[in-house]
Amino acid sequence: MPLVDNYSLDSYGLDGPYGGRKFASGFGYNLGDKRFLYSDGTAFTCGYISVNSLDFLPSQILITYGDDEDFILGYNSKRIKNDYPVYNGLRLTNSGSTIWDSFRVEDKSAGRAFITNSGFQLPLPYFTISPQRSFYWRAYE
């Protein structure tokens, strides 16, 4: 498992790991288009990633696109917006500017973005993603 230090987690607006917390990581691919919601309830369609191999409920999730890490998505269970937990996305553009959005995390039965004690399904927004390029995900209890 790759090491992630507290500094890199803090750089993404997440707290660093605490002793005794479970951790899982892996690679995933864009699974096609699906409908999701921004934190304000506006619908949009984009690719998504799905992981179903966890044995804990993650309080933090980080997803980066390939090795470039110009694309970062993060979830922290303490962030609430419009009465829903939110999943935040940040993309650094070639011009050096950033794009920042919040996405609604719902109950699994809604079939959109969800996080459970066995896995998660989350959007991969912002740009067309080649199915051959992988996403690296990290989940923390």
PDB file of C-alpha atoms in Angstrom:
ATOM      1  CA  MET A   1       0.000   0.000   0.000  1.00  0.00           C
ATOM      2  CA  PRO A   2       1.382   3.414  -0.839  1.00  0.00           C
ATOM      3  CA  LEU A   3       2.053   5.740   2.017  1.00  0.00           C
ATOM      4  CA  VAL A   4       0.059   8.954   2.292  1.00  0.00           C
ATOM      5  CA  ASP A   5       1.387  11.462   4.781  1.00  0.00           C
ATOM      6  CA  ASN A   6      -0.684  13.932   6.801  1.00  0.00           C
ATOM      7  CA  TYR A   7       0.516  16.839   4.685  1.00  0.00           C
ATOM      8  CA  SER A   8      -0.914  15.463   1.448  1.00  0.00           C
ATOM      9  CA  LEU A   9      -4.267  14.792   3.116  1.00  0.00           C
ATOM     10  CA  ASP A  10      -4.343  18.291   4.567  1.00  0.00           C
ATOM     11  CA  SER A  11      -3.583  19.641   1.100  1.00  0.00           C
ATOM     12  CA  TYR A  12      -6.929  18.225  -0.016  1.00  0.00           C
ATOM     13  CA  GLY A  13      -8.829  19.663   2.940  1.00  0.00           C
ATOM     14  CA  LEU A  14      -8.976  16.356   4.827  1.00  0.00           C
ATOM     15  CA  ASP A  15      -7.560  15.484   8.193  1.00  0.00           C
ATOM     16  CA  GLY A  16      -4.622  13.108   8.330  1.00  0.00           C
ATOM     17  CA  PRO A  17      -4.898   9.474   9.381  1.00  0.00           C
ATOM     18  CA  TYR A  18      -5.269   8.591  13.030  1.00  0.00           C
ATOM     19  CA  GLY A  19      -3.867   5.475  14.678  1.00  0.00           C
ATOM     20  CA  GLY A  20      -6.090   2.448  14.285  1.00  0.00           C
ATOM     21  CA  ARG A  21      -8.120   3.708  11.309  1.00  0.00           C
ATOM     22  CA  LYS A  22      -8.785   1.282   8.482  1.00  0.00           C
ATOM     23  CA  PHE A  23      -7.466   2.145   5.041  1.00  0.00           C
ATOM     24  CA  ALA A  24      -8.053   0.688   1.581  1.00  0.00           C
ATOM     25  CA  SER A  25      -6.865   1.729  -1.872  1.00  0.00           C
ATOM     26  CA  GLY A  26      -6.989   0.567  -5.439  1.00  0.00           C
ATOM     27  CA  PHE A  27      -7.485   1.420  -9.086  1.00  0.00           C
ATOM     28  CA  GLY A  28     -10.775   1.777 -10.905  1.00  0.00           C
ATOM     29  CA  TYR A  29     -12.038   2.736 -14.336  1.00  0.00           C
ATOM     30  CA  ASN A  30     -14.802   4.895 -15.729  1.00  0.00           C
ATOM     31  CA  LEU A  31     -17.878   2.655 -15.876  1.00  0.00           C
ATOM     32  CA  GLY A  32     -19.853   4.797 -18.330  1.00  0.00           C
ATOM     33  CA  ASP A  33     -22.348   7.634 -17.981  1.00  0.00           C
ATOM     34  CA  LYS A  34     -24.785   7.958 -15.091  1.00  0.00           C
ATOM     35  CA  ARG A  35     -26.985  10.740 -13.719  1.00  0.00           C
ATOM     36  CA  PHE A  36     -25.824  12.500 -10.521  1.00  0.00           C
ATOM     37  CA  LEU A  37     -26.747  15.630  -8.570  1.00  0.00           C
ATOM     38  CA  TYR A  38     -24.775  18.726  -7.664  1.00  0.00           C
ATOM     39  CA  SER A  39     -25.169  19.729  -4.006  1.00  0.00           C
ATOM     40  CA  ASP A  40     -27.954  22.186  -4.977  1.00  0.00           C
ATOM     41  CA  GLY A  41     -29.985  19.348  -6.574  1.00  0.00           C
ATOM     42  CA  THR A  42     -29.219  20.193 -10.222  1.00  0.00           C
ATOM     43  CA  ALA A  43     -28.825  17.002 -12.290  1.00  0.00           C
ATOM     44  CA  PHE A  44     -25.883  16.238 -14.585  1.00  0.00           C
ATOM     45  CA  THR A  45     -24.493  13.193 -16.377  1.00  0.00           C
ATOM     46  CA  CYS A  46     -20.912  11.972 -16.288  1.00  0.00           C
ATOM     47  CA  GLY A  47     -18.764   8.885 -15.844  1.00  0.00           C
ATOM     48  CA  TYR A  48     -18.459   7.180 -12.477  1.00  0.00           C
ATOM     49  CA  ILE A  49     -16.389   4.802 -10.382  1.00  0.00           C
ATOM     50  CA  SER A  50     -17.769   2.005  -8.226  1.00  0.00           C
ATOM     51  CA  VAL A  51     -15.930   0.097  -5.473  1.00  0.00           C
ATOM     52  CA  ASN A  52     -17.584  -2.759  -3.590  1.00  0.00           C
ATOM     53  CA  SER A  53     -14.757  -4.331  -1.626  1.00  0.00           C
ATOM     54  CA  LEU A  54     -14.628  -2.335   1.639  1.00  0.00           C
ATOM     55  CA  ASP A  55     -15.180  -3.724   5.126  1.00  0.00           C
ATOM     56  CA  PHE A  56     -15.723  -0.336   6.796  1.00  0.00           C
ATOM     57  CA  LEU A  57     -17.705   2.877   6.328  1.00  0.00           C
ATOM     58  CA  PRO A  58     -15.269   5.455   4.934  1.00  0.00           C
ATOM     59  CA  SER A  59     -15.294   8.910   6.460  1.00  0.00           C
ATOM     60  CA  GLN A  60     -12.812  10.139   3.836  1.00  0.00           C
ATOM     61  CA  ILE A  61     -12.262   9.188   0.192  1.00  0.00           C
ATOM     62  CA  LEU A  62      -9.715  10.593  -2.271  1.00  0.00           C
ATOM     63  CA  ILE A  63      -9.763   9.856  -6.004  1.00  0.00           C
ATOM     64  CA  THR A  64      -7.057  11.002  -8.406  1.00  0.00           C
ATOM     65  CA  TYR A  65      -6.928  10.578 -12.166  1.00  0.00           C
ATOM     66  CA  GLY A  66      -3.997   8.464 -13.325  1.00  0.00           C
ATOM     67  CA  ASP A  67      -0.546   9.619 -12.350  1.00  0.00           C
ATOM     68  CA  ASP A  68      -1.139  13.274 -13.227  1.00  0.00           C
ATOM     69  CA  GLU A  69      -3.054  14.151 -10.034  1.00  0.00           C
ATOM     70  CA  ASP A  70      -4.388  17.234 -11.811  1.00  0.00           C
ATOM     71  CA  PHE A  71      -7.837  15.936 -10.941  1.00  0.00           C
ATOM     72  CA  ILE A  72      -8.805  15.266  -7.330  1.00  0.00           C
ATOM     73  CA  LEU A  73     -12.090  14.280  -5.777  1.00  0.00           C
ATOM     74  CA  GLY A  74     -12.597  14.097  -2.045  1.00  0.00           C
ATOM     75  CA  TYR A  75     -15.255  13.113   0.449  1.00  0.00           C
ATOM     76  CA  ASN A  76     -15.312  13.980   4.130  1.00  0.00           C
ATOM     77  CA  SER A  77     -18.343  12.826   6.123  1.00  0.00           C
ATOM     78  CA  LYS A  78     -18.309  16.076   8.148  1.00  0.00           C
ATOM     79  CA  ARG A  79     -19.115  18.263   5.112  1.00  0.00           C
ATOM     80  CA  ILE A  80     -22.850  18.958   4.779  1.00  0.00           C
ATOM     81  CA  LYS A  81     -24.507  21.250   2.224  1.00  0.00           C
ATOM     82  CA  ASN A  82     -28.274  21.666   1.681  1.00  0.00           C
ATOM     83  CA  ASP A  83     -28.838  18.938   4.317  1.00  0.00           C
ATOM     84  CA  TYR A  84     -26.823  16.302   2.401  1.00  0.00           C
ATOM     85  CA  PRO A  85     -23.255  15.057   2.778  1.00  0.00           C
ATOM     86  CA  VAL A  86     -21.180  16.337  -0.127  1.00  0.00           C
ATOM     87  CA  TYR A  87     -18.377  14.985  -2.258  1.00  0.00           C
ATOM     88  CA  ASN A  88     -16.062  17.729  -3.516  1.00  0.00           C
ATOM     89  CA  GLY A  89     -14.211  17.899  -6.804  1.00  0.00           C
ATOM     90  CA  LEU A  90     -11.189  19.988  -7.701  1.00  0.00           C
ATOM     91  CA  ARG A  91      -9.511  20.151 -11.086  1.00  0.00           C
ATOM     92  CA  LEU A  92      -6.368  22.087 -11.873  1.00  0.00           C
ATOM     93  CA  THR A  93      -6.457  23.336 -15.465  1.00  0.00           C
ATOM     94  CA  ASN A  94      -3.529  23.858 -17.820  1.00  0.00           C
ATOM     95  CA  SER A  95      -3.815  27.621 -17.255  1.00  0.00           C
ATOM     96  CA  GLY A  96      -3.309  27.119 -13.509  1.00  0.00           C
ATOM     97  CA  SER A  97      -6.892  27.909 -12.512  1.00  0.00           C
ATOM     98  CA  THR A  98      -9.076  25.512 -10.556  1.00  0.00           C
ATOM     99  CA  ILE A  99     -12.613  24.208 -10.927  1.00  0.00           C
ATOM    100  CA  TRP A 100     -14.387  23.340  -7.653  1.00  0.00           C
ATOM    101  CA  ASP A 101     -17.815  21.726  -7.289  1.00  0.00           C
ATOM    102  CA  SER A 102     -19.810  19.860  -4.642  1.00  0.00           C
ATOM    103  CA  PHE A 103     -21.816  16.742  -5.418  1.00  0.00           C
ATOM    104  CA  ARG A 104     -24.667  15.292  -3.354  1.00  0.00           C
ATOM    105  CA  VAL A 105     -24.107  11.941  -1.618  1.00  0.00           C
ATOM    106  CA  GLU A 106     -27.389  10.088  -1.186  1.00  0.00           C
ATOM    107  CA  ASP A 107     -28.781   6.823   0.085  1.00  0.00           C
ATOM    108  CA  LYS A 108     -27.745   3.796  -2.022  1.00  0.00           C
ATOM    109  CA  SER A 109     -31.375   3.222  -3.050  1.00  0.00           C
ATOM    110  CA  ALA A 110     -31.300   6.469  -5.097  1.00  0.00           C
ATOM    111  CA  GLY A 111     -28.817   4.743  -7.435  1.00  0.00           C
ATOM    112  CA  ARG A 112     -26.573   7.791  -7.812  1.00  0.00           C
ATOM    113  CA  ALA A 113     -23.669   8.838  -5.558  1.00  0.00           C
ATOM    114  CA  PHE A 114     -23.523   6.758  -2.383  1.00  0.00           C
ATOM    115  CA  ILE A 115     -21.067   5.618   0.281  1.00  0.00           C
ATOM    116  CA  THR A 116     -21.782   2.545   2.424  1.00  0.00           C
ATOM    117  CA  ASN A 117     -19.877   0.229   4.777  1.00  0.00           C
ATOM    118  CA  SER A 118     -19.117  -2.080   1.843  1.00  0.00           C
ATOM    119  CA  GLY A 119     -18.204   0.382  -0.911  1.00  0.00           C
ATOM    120  CA  PHE A 120     -19.050   3.520  -2.858  1.00  0.00           C
ATOM    121  CA  GLN A 121     -20.238   4.833  -6.213  1.00  0.00           C
ATOM    122  CA  LEU A 122     -19.154   8.368  -7.067  1.00  0.00           C
ATOM    123  CA  PRO A 123     -19.129  10.632 -10.143  1.00  0.00           C
ATOM    124  CA  LEU A 124     -16.024  11.390 -12.175  1.00  0.00           C
ATOM    125  CA  PRO A 125     -16.927  14.838 -13.539  1.00  0.00           C
ATOM    126  CA  TYR A 126     -15.207  17.615 -15.506  1.00  0.00           C
ATOM    127  CA  PHE A 127     -13.923  16.076 -18.723  1.00  0.00           C
ATOM    128  CA  THR A 128     -14.228  13.132 -21.083  1.00  0.00           C
ATOM    129  CA  ILE A 129     -12.356  10.233 -19.604  1.00  0.00           C
ATOM    130  CA  SER A 130     -10.663   7.552 -21.643  1.00  0.00           C
ATOM    131  CA  PRO A 131     -11.853   4.135 -20.416  1.00  0.00           C
ATOM    132  CA  GLN A 132      -8.265   2.911 -20.573  1.00  0.00           C
ATOM    133  CA  ARG A 133      -7.011   5.470 -18.024  1.00  0.00           C
ATOM    134  CA  SER A 134      -7.316   4.392 -14.414  1.00  0.00           C
ATOM    135  CA  PHE A 135      -8.326   6.291 -11.302  1.00  0.00           C
ATOM    136  CA  TYR A 136      -6.522   5.751  -8.030  1.00  0.00           C
ATOM    137  CA  TRP A 137      -8.770   5.758  -4.961  1.00  0.00           C
ATOM    138  CA  ARG A 138      -8.012   5.825  -1.238  1.00  0.00           C
ATOM    139  CA  ALA A 139     -10.615   5.308   1.492  1.00  0.00           C
ATOM    140  CA  TYR A 140     -10.117   5.993   5.213  1.00  0.00           C
ATOM    141  CA  GLU A 141     -12.342   4.902   8.084  1.00  0.00           C
TER     142      GLU A 141
END
